[in-house]
Short mmCIF file of C-alpha atoms in Angstrom, two decimals:
data_model
loop_
_atom_site.label_atom_id
_atom_site.label_comp_id
_atom_site.label_asym_id
_atom_site.label_seq_id
_atom_site.Cartn_x
_atom_site.Cartn_y
_atom_site.Cartn_z
CA MET A 1 0.00 0.00 0.00
CA ALA A 2 1.18 3.53 -0.76
CA GLY A 3 0.89 4.53 2.92
CA ASP A 4 3.29 1.85 4.21
CA PRO A 5 6.49 3.57 5.45
CA GLY A 6 8.59 0.88 3.75
CA THR A 7 6.86 1.05 0.37
CA ILE A 8 9.00 0.12 -2.66
CA CYS A 9 8.43 2.14 -5.84
CA PHE A 10 9.89 0.86 -9.11
CA THR A 11 10.54 3.65 -11.59
CA VAL A 12 12.02 3.70 -15.09
CA ASP A 13 13.68 6.58 -16.93
CA VAL A 14 12.74 5.63 -20.50
CA GLU A 15 15.81 7.37 -22.00
CA TRP A 16 14.74 7.05 -25.65
CA ALA A 17 14.98 3.26 -25.46
CA HIS A 18 14.08 1.03 -28.41
CA PRO A 19 10.44 -0.18 -28.17
CA ALA A 20 11.54 -3.82 -27.87
CA VAL A 21 13.86 -2.94 -24.99
CA LEU A 22 11.11 -0.99 -23.26
CA GLN A 23 8.69 -3.87 -23.75
CA ASP A 24 11.22 -6.20 -22.14
CA VAL A 25 11.23 -4.00 -19.03
CA ARG A 26 7.42 -3.90 -18.93
CA ASP A 27 7.33 -7.68 -19.17
CA LEU A 28 9.59 -8.02 -16.11
CA PHE A 29 7.17 -5.98 -14.00
CA ASP A 30 4.07 -7.63 -15.44
CA MET A 31 5.46 -11.12 -14.73
CA HIS A 32 5.72 -10.22 -11.05
CA GLY A 33 2.45 -8.28 -10.76
CA VAL A 34 4.18 -4.98 -9.95
CA ARG A 35 3.07 -1.59 -11.27
CA ALA A 36 5.82 0.92 -11.99
CA THR A 37 6.21 4.55 -13.00
CA PHE A 38 7.77 5.22 -16.43
CA PHE A 39 9.23 8.70 -17.00
CA CYS A 40 8.74 9.43 -20.70
CA THR A 41 11.34 11.00 -23.00
CA HIS A 42 9.46 10.82 -26.30
CA PRO A 43 5.99 10.24 -27.78
CA GLY A 44 4.25 6.91 -28.36
CA ILE A 45 5.28 5.20 -25.13
CA ASP A 46 2.69 2.55 -24.20
CA VAL A 47 3.12 1.29 -20.65
CA GLY A 48 -0.26 -0.41 -20.29
CA PRO A 49 -1.42 -0.45 -16.65
CA HIS A 50 1.67 1.34 -15.39
CA GLU A 51 1.94 5.05 -14.60
CA ARG A 52 3.48 7.55 -17.01
CA GLY A 53 5.43 10.56 -15.80
CA LEU A 54 7.66 13.10 -17.57
CA HIS A 55 11.42 12.93 -18.09
CA PRO A 56 12.18 16.45 -19.33
CA ASN A 57 15.63 17.09 -20.78
CA TYR A 58 16.68 20.60 -19.71
CA ARG A 59 20.22 20.35 -21.06
CA ARG A 60 20.92 23.16 -23.54
CA TYR A 61 22.32 20.64 -26.00
CA GLY A 62 19.80 17.94 -25.18
CA THR A 63 17.13 16.72 -27.57
CA THR A 64 14.39 19.26 -26.86
CA LEU A 65 16.47 22.43 -26.83
CA ARG A 66 18.63 21.26 -29.74
CA GLU A 67 15.46 20.95 -31.82
CA LEU A 68 14.37 24.43 -30.73
CA ARG A 69 17.78 25.89 -31.63
CA ALA A 70 17.63 24.30 -35.08
CA ARG A 71 14.21 25.86 -35.63
CA ILE A 72 14.81 29.44 -34.39
CA GLY A 73 18.59 29.81 -34.70
CA THR A 74 21.41 30.23 -32.20
CA ALA A 75 21.05 34.02 -31.91
CA ALA A 76 17.35 33.85 -31.07
CA MET A 77 18.00 31.00 -28.65
CA ALA A 78 20.50 33.11 -26.72
CA GLU A 79 17.82 35.74 -26.09
CA ILE A 80 15.46 33.35 -24.28
CA ASP A 81 15.75 33.34 -20.47
CA GLU A 82 16.07 30.16 -18.43
CA GLU A 83 12.48 30.15 -17.17
CA GLU A 84 11.09 30.31 -20.69
CA LEU A 85 13.42 27.56 -21.85
CA TYR A 86 12.23 25.35 -18.98
CA ARG A 87 8.63 26.18 -19.89
CA HIS A 88 9.27 25.10 -23.47
CA VAL A 89 10.85 21.83 -22.35
CA LEU A 90 7.95 21.05 -20.02
CA ARG A 91 5.32 21.94 -22.62
CA THR A 92 7.03 19.69 -25.17
CA THR A 93 7.47 16.77 -22.78
CA LEU A 94 3.93 16.99 -21.44
CA ASP A 95 2.68 16.21 -24.95
CA PHE A 96 4.26 12.75 -24.53
CA ALA A 97 2.13 11.92 -21.47
CA PRO A 98 -0.61 14.53 -20.94
CA GLU A 99 -2.01 12.69 -17.92
CA ALA A 100 1.29 12.83 -16.02
CA LYS A 101 1.26 14.05 -12.43
CA GLY A 102 5.00 13.89 -11.81
CA ALA A 103 8.43 14.39 -13.33
CA ARG A 104 12.03 13.34 -13.01
CA SER A 105 14.57 15.48 -14.84
CA HIS A 106 17.02 13.89 -17.25
CA SER A 107 20.44 13.75 -15.52
CA LEU A 108 18.55 14.60 -12.29
CA PHE A 109 18.89 18.27 -13.21
CA TYR A 110 17.41 20.68 -10.69
CA ASP A 111 16.76 24.42 -10.62
CA SER A 112 14.36 26.14 -8.24
CA LEU A 113 12.84 27.94 -11.25
CA MET A 114 11.34 24.62 -12.33
CA ILE A 115 9.11 24.17 -9.27
CA PRO A 116 6.49 26.89 -9.93
CA LEU A 117 6.40 25.74 -13.55
CA TYR A 118 5.51 22.22 -12.42
CA ARG A 119 2.41 23.58 -10.77
CA GLU A 120 1.68 25.75 -13.81
CA PHE A 121 1.59 22.57 -15.91
CA GLY A 122 -0.43 20.57 -13.39
CA LEU A 123 2.41 18.46 -12.04
CA GLU A 124 2.20 17.51 -8.38
CA TYR A 125 5.42 15.65 -7.62
CA ASP A 126 9.10 15.51 -8.55
CA SER A 127 11.54 12.62 -8.11
CA SER A 128 14.95 14.06 -8.95
CA TYR A 129 16.73 14.08 -5.57
CA GLN A 130 19.01 11.06 -5.22
CA LEU A 131 19.91 10.07 -1.64
CA PRO A 132 21.43 6.61 -2.12
CA LEU A 133 20.65 3.92 0.46
CA THR A 134 19.59 6.52 3.03
CA PRO A 135 17.33 5.01 5.73
CA GLY A 136 14.13 6.70 6.79
CA LEU A 137 13.38 8.51 3.54
CA GLN A 138 9.92 9.95 3.13
CA PRO A 139 8.17 12.37 0.77
CA ILE A 140 9.18 16.00 1.28
CA TRP A 141 6.89 18.98 0.80
CA LYS A 142 8.42 21.71 -1.32
CA GLU A 143 7.07 25.10 -2.23
CA TYR A 144 4.20 25.58 -4.71
CA ASP A 145 2.47 22.43 -3.42
CA VAL A 146 5.04 20.15 -5.09
CA LEU A 147 5.95 16.89 -3.35
CA GLU A 148 9.50 15.52 -3.66
CA LEU A 149 9.85 11.71 -3.74
CA PRO A 150 13.60 11.09 -3.27
CA ILE A 151 15.43 8.23 -4.99
CA TYR A 152 16.71 5.50 -2.66
CA PHE A 153 18.62 3.38 -5.18
CA ALA A 154 19.55 3.67 -8.87
CA ASP A 155 21.07 1.16 -11.27
CA HIS A 156 23.58 3.69 -12.61
CA PHE A 157 24.61 4.57 -9.06
CA GLU A 158 25.35 0.88 -8.52
CA LEU A 159 27.37 0.62 -11.73
CA LYS A 160 29.49 3.61 -10.72
CA THR A 161 30.00 2.66 -7.05
CA GLY A 162 29.49 -1.10 -6.63
CA ALA A 163 27.71 -0.21 -3.38
CA THR A 164 25.70 -3.44 -3.12
CA GLY A 165 27.65 -5.82 -5.37
CA PHE A 166 24.26 -6.58 -7.01
CA ASP A 167 23.14 -8.17 -3.71
CA ILE A 168 19.57 -7.21 -2.74
CA GLY A 169 20.39 -8.00 0.90
CA ARG A 170 22.54 -4.87 0.89
CA LEU A 171 19.53 -2.78 -0.13
CA HIS A 172 18.32 -3.21 3.47
CA LEU A 173 14.69 -3.42 2.49
CA GLU A 174 13.84 -4.22 6.11
CA ARG A 175 14.78 -0.71 7.23
CA PRO A 176 12.03 1.90 7.48
CA GLY A 177 11.72 4.49 4.76
CA LEU A 178 10.34 4.98 1.26
CA LYS A 179 12.43 3.09 -1.30
CA VAL A 180 12.20 4.61 -4.77
CA ILE A 181 14.17 2.44 -7.21
CA ASN A 182 15.43 4.19 -10.36
CA LEU A 183 16.07 1.95 -13.39
CA HIS A 184 17.05 2.43 -17.05
CA PRO A 185 15.87 0.11 -19.87
CA ASN A 186 19.22 -0.37 -21.65
CA MET A 187 21.06 -1.12 -18.41
CA LEU A 188 18.49 -3.80 -17.57
CA TYR A 189 18.48 -5.23 -21.09
CA LEU A 190 22.29 -5.47 -21.08
CA ASN A 191 22.44 -6.86 -17.57
CA ALA A 192 25.09 -4.15 -17.23
CA ALA A 193 27.87 -5.21 -14.89
CA SER A 194 29.88 -1.99 -14.81
CA ASP A 195 29.68 1.60 -15.94
CA ARG A 196 32.19 0.80 -18.68
CA HIS A 197 30.02 -2.07 -19.95
CA TYR A 198 27.11 0.36 -20.25
CA MET A 199 29.11 3.22 -21.77
CA VAL A 200 30.60 0.98 -24.50
CA SER A 201 27.07 -0.09 -25.47
CA LYS A 202 26.11 3.50 -26.30
CA ALA A 203 27.72 3.01 -29.71
CA PHE A 204 24.74 0.75 -30.56
CA TYR A 205 22.21 2.23 -28.13
CA HIS A 206 19.14 1.66 -30.37
CA ASP A 207 20.16 -1.72 -31.83
CA GLN A 208 18.34 -4.23 -29.64
CA GLU A 209 20.00 -7.22 -31.33
CA ARG A 210 23.51 -5.96 -30.58
CA LEU A 211 22.42 -5.02 -27.07
CA LEU A 212 21.17 -8.55 -26.53
CA GLU A 213 24.44 -9.97 -27.86
CA ALA A 214 26.28 -7.76 -25.38
CA ARG A 215 24.15 -8.91 -22.43
CA PHE A 216 26.36 -9.99 -19.53
CA SER A 217 25.87 -13.62 -18.49
CA GLY A 218 26.94 -13.20 -14.87
CA ARG A 219 25.72 -11.01 -12.02
CA GLY A 220 24.58 -7.59 -13.17
CA ILE A 221 21.75 -5.12 -12.87
CA ARG A 222 19.22 -7.36 -14.59
CA SER A 223 19.91 -10.32 -12.34
CA MET A 224 19.73 -8.02 -9.31
CA VAL A 225 16.37 -6.57 -10.36
CA LEU A 226 14.99 -10.05 -11.10
CA ASP A 227 16.02 -11.10 -7.59
CA LEU A 228 14.38 -7.99 -6.18
CA LEU A 229 11.10 -8.52 -8.05
CA ALA A 230 10.98 -12.17 -7.00
CA HIS A 231 11.68 -11.19 -3.39
CA VAL A 232 8.93 -8.55 -3.44
CA ALA A 233 6.45 -11.09 -4.80
CA LEU A 234 7.48 -13.87 -2.40
CA LYS A 235 7.31 -11.67 0.69
CA SER A 236 4.26 -9.68 -0.51
CA LEU A 237 6.14 -6.45 0.16
CA SER A 238 4.32 -3.15 -0.23
CA THR A 239 4.75 -1.53 -3.67
CA ALA A 240 3.17 1.50 -5.29
CA THR A 241 3.54 3.85 -8.21
CA LEU A 242 4.85 7.31 -7.39
CA GLY A 243 1.44 8.67 -8.31
CA GLU A 244 -0.16 6.49 -5.64
CA VAL A 245 2.35 7.65 -3.03
CA ASN A 246 1.68 11.27 -4.05
CA GLU A 247 -2.07 10.81 -3.77
CA ARG A 248 -1.81 9.16 -0.36
CA TRP A 249 0.61 11.76 1.02
CA ARG A 250 -1.68 14.62 -0.01
CA SER A 251 -4.32 13.30 2.38
CA LEU A 252 -1.99 13.63 5.40
CA PRO A 253 -1.14 16.68 7.53
CA ARG A 254 1.90 18.64 6.30
CA TRP A 255 5.03 19.73 8.16
CA THR A 256 4.09 17.96 11.38
#
C-alpha cells in the first residue's frame, strides 16, 4: 500500500529506449504483478497499466532544446531566459504523457525555477533528488504544493560505485523508509555489470540485437532486479507507483 512507510516504488527513466527494450522491461514488472512509474522522454510510449510521468531534458544541447535551436537559430535561442526555456521543455514533454502528475529530470537536473512551472503545468510531484541507500526517507513537501519523492537506489549509481555488489540484501529493504528504485531500460536489457560495460554499449544504443548480444551472463543489474522482483512477490512487500504515493501523502497533515 502507498501509505506503508517501507513502500518500494519501481521507476524507469525511459531514455529514448528502443520499443523492444522498453517492452522487455514492462514484461519483467508484469510477470511479477508490480506496477511501476515510467518517466517518458518521447511520444508513443505505451506502458499499459503502469503510470506515465515526464522525463524532461533541460540540457541546452539535449534533444528538446537542440530541436528548438535548429528551428529558431542560435542568436534567437541566446535571447530566451532560463524560465522560458524550462517552460518550453515542459510543454514539449507533457505532450508525450498529458495525464502525467510527476516528473524526473534527465540527468537529475534541478533548478528552483522549475518548481512553480511544475504547478503551472499541473504536475504535483518531482523525483529528482538522489539520496542513495539513506534510511528513513519519506516524501518531502516543497514550495508551490510540489511533493519531492527522493530516490533511494539507482542502477547507474550501482554501476558507478558497486555499493551493493548486485546483492539485494545490501539494499536493506527491512529498514524503514520509502524506497524509490530508479532503473534504465538499456542497463536492464544489457544486464550491465559496470559503468564501462554500459558506456561501451552507447555506440549501438538503439540496436536491440547488438544489445542482446552484449548482455552480460553473470551477475549484473538485470539479475539483481529479477532477484528484487521475485523477493517482493514472495514476501508480498508493499509496492506503489509514485502517483499512488503522491495521492496518499496529499491526504496527510503537512510539516508535522
